[in-house]
Coordinates of C-alpha atoms in Angstrom, one line a residue:
M13 CA 0.1 0.2 0.0
T14 CA 1.5 3.3 -1.0
V15 CA 1.8 6.4 1.4
A16 CA -1.1 8.2 -0.4
M17 CA -3.8 5.3 -0.2
T18 CA -2.6 4.7 3.4
E19 CA -3.4 8.7 4.1
R20 CA -6.6 8.4 2.3
F21 CA -7.8 5.3 4.4
D22 CA -6.9 7.0 7.5
E23 CA -9.0 10.2 6.2
E24 CA -11.7 7.7 5.5
E25 CA -11.7 6.2 9.0
D26 CA -11.4 9.6 10.7
G27 CA -14.5 10.6 8.8
D28 CA -16.5 7.7 9.9
E29 CA -15.4 8.1 13.6
A30 CA -16.6 11.7 13.5
E31 CA -19.7 10.8 12.0
V32 CA -20.6 8.3 14.4
L33 CA -19.6 10.9 17.2
A34 CA -22.0 13.6 15.5
L35 CA -25.0 11.0 15.3
A36 CA -24.1 10.2 19.1
T37 CA -24.2 13.9 19.9
R38 CA -27.5 14.3 18.1
I39 CA -29.2 11.4 20.0
V40 CA -28.0 12.5 23.3
E41 CA -29.2 16.1 22.7
A42 CA -32.5 14.8 21.6
L43 CA -33.1 12.4 24.6
L44 CA -32.0 15.3 27.1
F45 CA -34.4 17.9 25.5
A46 CA -37.3 15.3 25.7
S47 CA -36.8 14.0 29.1
A48 CA -38.5 15.7 32.0
M49 CA -35.9 14.1 34.6
P50 CA -32.2 14.4 34.5
L51 CA -30.7 11.5 32.5
S52 CA -27.5 9.6 33.9
A53 CA -24.5 8.7 31.7
E54 CA -25.4 5.0 31.9
E55 CA -29.0 5.6 30.5
L56 CA -27.8 7.7 28.0
A57 CA -25.1 5.2 26.8
R58 CA -27.5 2.5 26.0
S59 CA -28.9 4.8 23.3
V60 CA -25.7 5.8 21.5
P61 CA -24.0 3.7 18.9
A62 CA -21.7 0.9 20.3
G63 CA -18.1 1.9 21.3
V64 CA -18.9 5.8 21.5
D65 CA -17.7 7.5 24.7
V66 CA -20.8 9.0 26.1
A67 CA -18.6 11.0 28.6
Q68 CA -16.8 12.9 25.5
V69 CA -20.0 13.7 24.1
L70 CA -21.5 15.0 27.3
E71 CA -18.4 17.0 27.8
H72 CA -19.0 18.4 24.1
L73 CA -22.4 19.3 24.8
I74 CA -21.5 21.1 28.0
E75 CA -19.0 23.1 26.1
L76 CA -21.3 23.8 23.2
Y77 CA -24.1 25.1 25.4
A78 CA -22.0 27.0 28.1
P79 CA -22.5 30.5 26.3
R80 CA -26.2 29.7 25.1
G81 CA -29.5 30.5 26.8
V82 CA -29.7 27.0 28.3
N83 CA -26.9 25.1 29.5
L84 CA -26.2 21.4 30.2
R85 CA -25.6 20.7 34.0
L86 CA -25.3 17.8 36.3
V87 CA -28.0 17.7 38.8
A88 CA -29.5 14.8 41.0
G89 CA -26.6 12.3 39.3
G90 CA -27.7 13.0 35.8
Y91 CA -27.7 15.6 32.9
A92 CA -30.3 17.9 32.4
F93 CA -30.7 21.4 30.3
R94 CA -31.4 24.3 32.6
T95 CA -32.0 28.1 31.7
A96 CA -28.6 30.0 31.9
P97 CA -28.6 31.5 35.5
D98 CA -28.1 35.2 33.9
L99 CA -31.4 34.7 32.0
G100 CA -33.7 33.2 34.8
Y101 CA -35.4 36.7 35.6
L102 CA -36.7 36.4 32.0
L103 CA -38.8 33.4 32.9
A104 CA -39.7 34.8 36.4
A105 CA -43.1 35.7 35.0
E106 CA -44.0 32.5 33.4
A107 CA -42.4 30.2 36.3
E108 CA -44.9 28.5 38.8
P109 CA -44.7 30.2 41.9
P110 CA -42.2 28.7 44.1
R111 CA -43.5 26.4 46.8
K112 CA -43.6 28.0 50.0
L113 CA -42.7 26.3 53.1
S114 CA -43.3 26.9 56.5
R115 CA -40.5 27.2 59.2
A116 CA -41.6 23.9 60.6
A117 CA -41.4 22.3 57.2
L118 CA -38.1 23.7 56.4
E119 CA -36.6 22.5 59.7
V120 CA -38.1 19.0 59.1
L121 CA -36.8 18.8 55.4
S122 CA -33.3 19.8 56.6
I123 CA -33.4 17.1 59.3
I124 CA -34.4 14.5 56.7
A125 CA -31.7 15.6 54.5
Y126 CA -28.9 15.6 57.0
H127 CA -30.2 12.7 59.2
Q128 CA -31.9 10.1 56.7
P129 CA -33.1 7.5 57.2
V130 CA -35.1 9.2 60.1
T131 CA -38.4 8.6 61.8
R132 CA -40.8 10.9 63.0
A133 CA -40.1 10.5 66.5
E134 CA -36.5 11.1 65.7
I135 CA -37.3 14.1 64.0
E136 CA -39.1 15.5 66.9
E137 CA -36.5 14.5 69.3
I138 CA -33.8 16.6 67.3
R139 CA -36.2 19.5 66.9
G140 CA -37.4 19.5 70.4
V141 CA -41.0 20.0 69.2
A142 CA -43.9 18.0 67.9
T143 CA -44.4 17.5 64.1
A144 CA -47.7 17.8 62.6
K145 CA -48.4 14.7 60.2
G146 CA -49.4 17.5 57.9
T147 CA -45.9 18.9 57.5
L148 CA -44.5 15.6 56.5
D149 CA -47.5 15.2 53.9
I150 CA -46.5 18.4 52.5
L151 CA -43.1 17.3 52.0
L152 CA -44.1 14.1 50.4
E153 CA -46.6 15.8 48.0
A154 CA -43.8 18.3 46.9
G155 CA -42.0 15.1 45.9
W156 CA -39.0 15.9 48.1
V157 CA -39.2 13.2 50.8
R158 CA -40.2 9.5 50.4
L159 CA -41.0 6.7 52.6
R160 CA -37.8 4.4 52.8
G161 CA -38.9 1.5 54.9
R162 CA -39.8 0.6 58.7
R163 CA -37.3 0.8 61.5
R164 CA -36.7 -2.4 63.2
S165 CA -37.8 -1.3 66.5
P166 CA -41.3 -1.4 68.5
G167 CA -44.2 -0.5 66.6
R168 CA -41.9 -0.5 63.2
P169 CA -42.0 3.3 62.5
V170 CA -41.7 4.3 59.0
T171 CA -38.3 5.9 58.0
Y172 CA -38.0 9.0 55.6
G173 CA -35.4 10.1 53.0
T174 CA -34.9 12.6 50.3
T175 CA -35.6 11.9 46.6
P176 CA -33.7 12.6 43.4
G177 CA -36.6 15.5 43.2
F178 CA -35.1 17.1 46.1
L179 CA -31.5 17.3 44.3
D180 CA -33.0 18.5 41.2
H181 CA -35.2 21.4 42.7
F182 CA -32.1 22.5 44.8
G183 CA -29.6 22.2 42.1
L184 CA -27.5 19.6 43.9
D185 CA -25.9 16.6 42.0
R186 CA -25.3 14.6 45.1
I187 CA -26.8 14.8 48.6
D188 CA -23.3 15.5 50.2
D189 CA -23.0 18.6 48.1
L190 CA -25.2 20.0 50.9
P191 CA -23.2 22.6 53.1
G192 CA -21.5 21.2 56.1
L193 CA -21.0 22.8 59.6
D194 CA -17.9 25.1 58.6
E195 CA -19.7 26.1 55.5
L196 CA -22.8 27.0 57.4
K197 CA -21.1 29.1 60.1
G198 CA -19.1 31.0 57.2
S199 CA -22.1 31.9 55.5
G200 CA -23.7 33.3 58.9
F201 CA -26.6 31.5 58.4
I202 CA -26.4 30.0 61.8
E203 CA -24.3 32.4 63.6
G204 CA -25.2 32.6 67.2
R205 CA -27.8 29.7 67.1
L206 CA -25.7 26.8 67.7
T207 CA -24.4 25.0 71.0
K208 CA -20.7 24.4 71.2
D209 CA -21.2 20.7 70.9
L210 CA -23.6 20.8 68.0
T211 CA -22.5 18.8 64.8
V212 CA -23.8 18.3 61.1
P213 CA -23.7 14.7 60.1
I214 CA -22.4 14.1 56.5
P215 CA -25.6 13.3 54.6
D216 CA -26.1 10.0 52.9
D217 CA -29.2 9.2 50.7
D218 CA -28.2 5.5 49.7
P219 CA -31.4 4.1 48.4
D220 CA -30.8 0.7 49.8
L221 CA -32.1 -0.1 53.3
R222 CA -30.1 -0.1 56.2
A223 CA -29.4 -3.1 58.4
D224 CA -32.1 -1.6 60.9
E225 CA -34.6 -1.0 58.2
D226 CA -37.2 -3.4 56.8
P227 CA -39.4 -3.0 53.5
L228 CA -42.2 -1.0 53.7
G229 CA -44.9 -3.8 53.0
D230 CA -48.3 -2.9 53.2
L231 CA -48.5 0.7 54.6
F232 CA -52.3 0.1 55.3
T233 CA -51.6 -2.8 57.9
P234 CA -52.9 -1.3 61.3
L235 CA -49.6 -1.1 62.9
D236 CA -48.6 1.3 65.9
D237 CA -46.6 3.8 64.2
G238 CA -44.4 3.8 66.9
E239 CA -44.6 7.8 67.5
G240 CA -46.6 7.4 70.8
P241 CA -50.0 9.0 71.4
P242 CA -51.5 11.9 69.9
H243 CA -49.8 15.1 71.1
R244 CA -49.8 19.0 70.3
A245 CA -48.4 19.6 66.8
D246 CA -46.1 22.4 65.8
E247 CA -48.5 24.0 63.4

């Protein structure tokens, strides 16, 4: 084979690879635009041609959309298109009004995020005040909190944890992106409101049940919820 023939063969091979990569980019772009939820690299890889590095495709799309009106971002462990931060104000009038949470709901959501899996009794112990069932219902309806399982303790109380929707709504990729104690102090958010021995746990939203959790089973089975008799709620 002559040098000229070899060069032409290499050019044709490179051209084929570029064509396949371009097709994969279009496929990933279409899937992301059509999906209502973030898609993981593994999910996207199932639809692209064999041998294509989906990570390379995603990096290319991130760079391609960086200066545009929508950006490709990593949220809730997957990829999704989001309005460029500097243009968010243009959509404010069209956007659905943000869900307003009471202080009690915000406290409960924070406790669940940092201490999950956690039961209602444990939430109340941390807060030092009773929690209305309606507060948890609001968080469940918002799609930010889910029922995980039942604690292996008397009454088998339900345990709560956060959802991918929680990460997506608050612009987090992973649950451990939540600020730690030092970050909270540095922001001044909790300045003057902490005891000296207070610690902030490293959050973990692993979906697998822990050793002290059982599957939910039939939620309509009449079980003691393990929370004790009715008491005054916080709302």
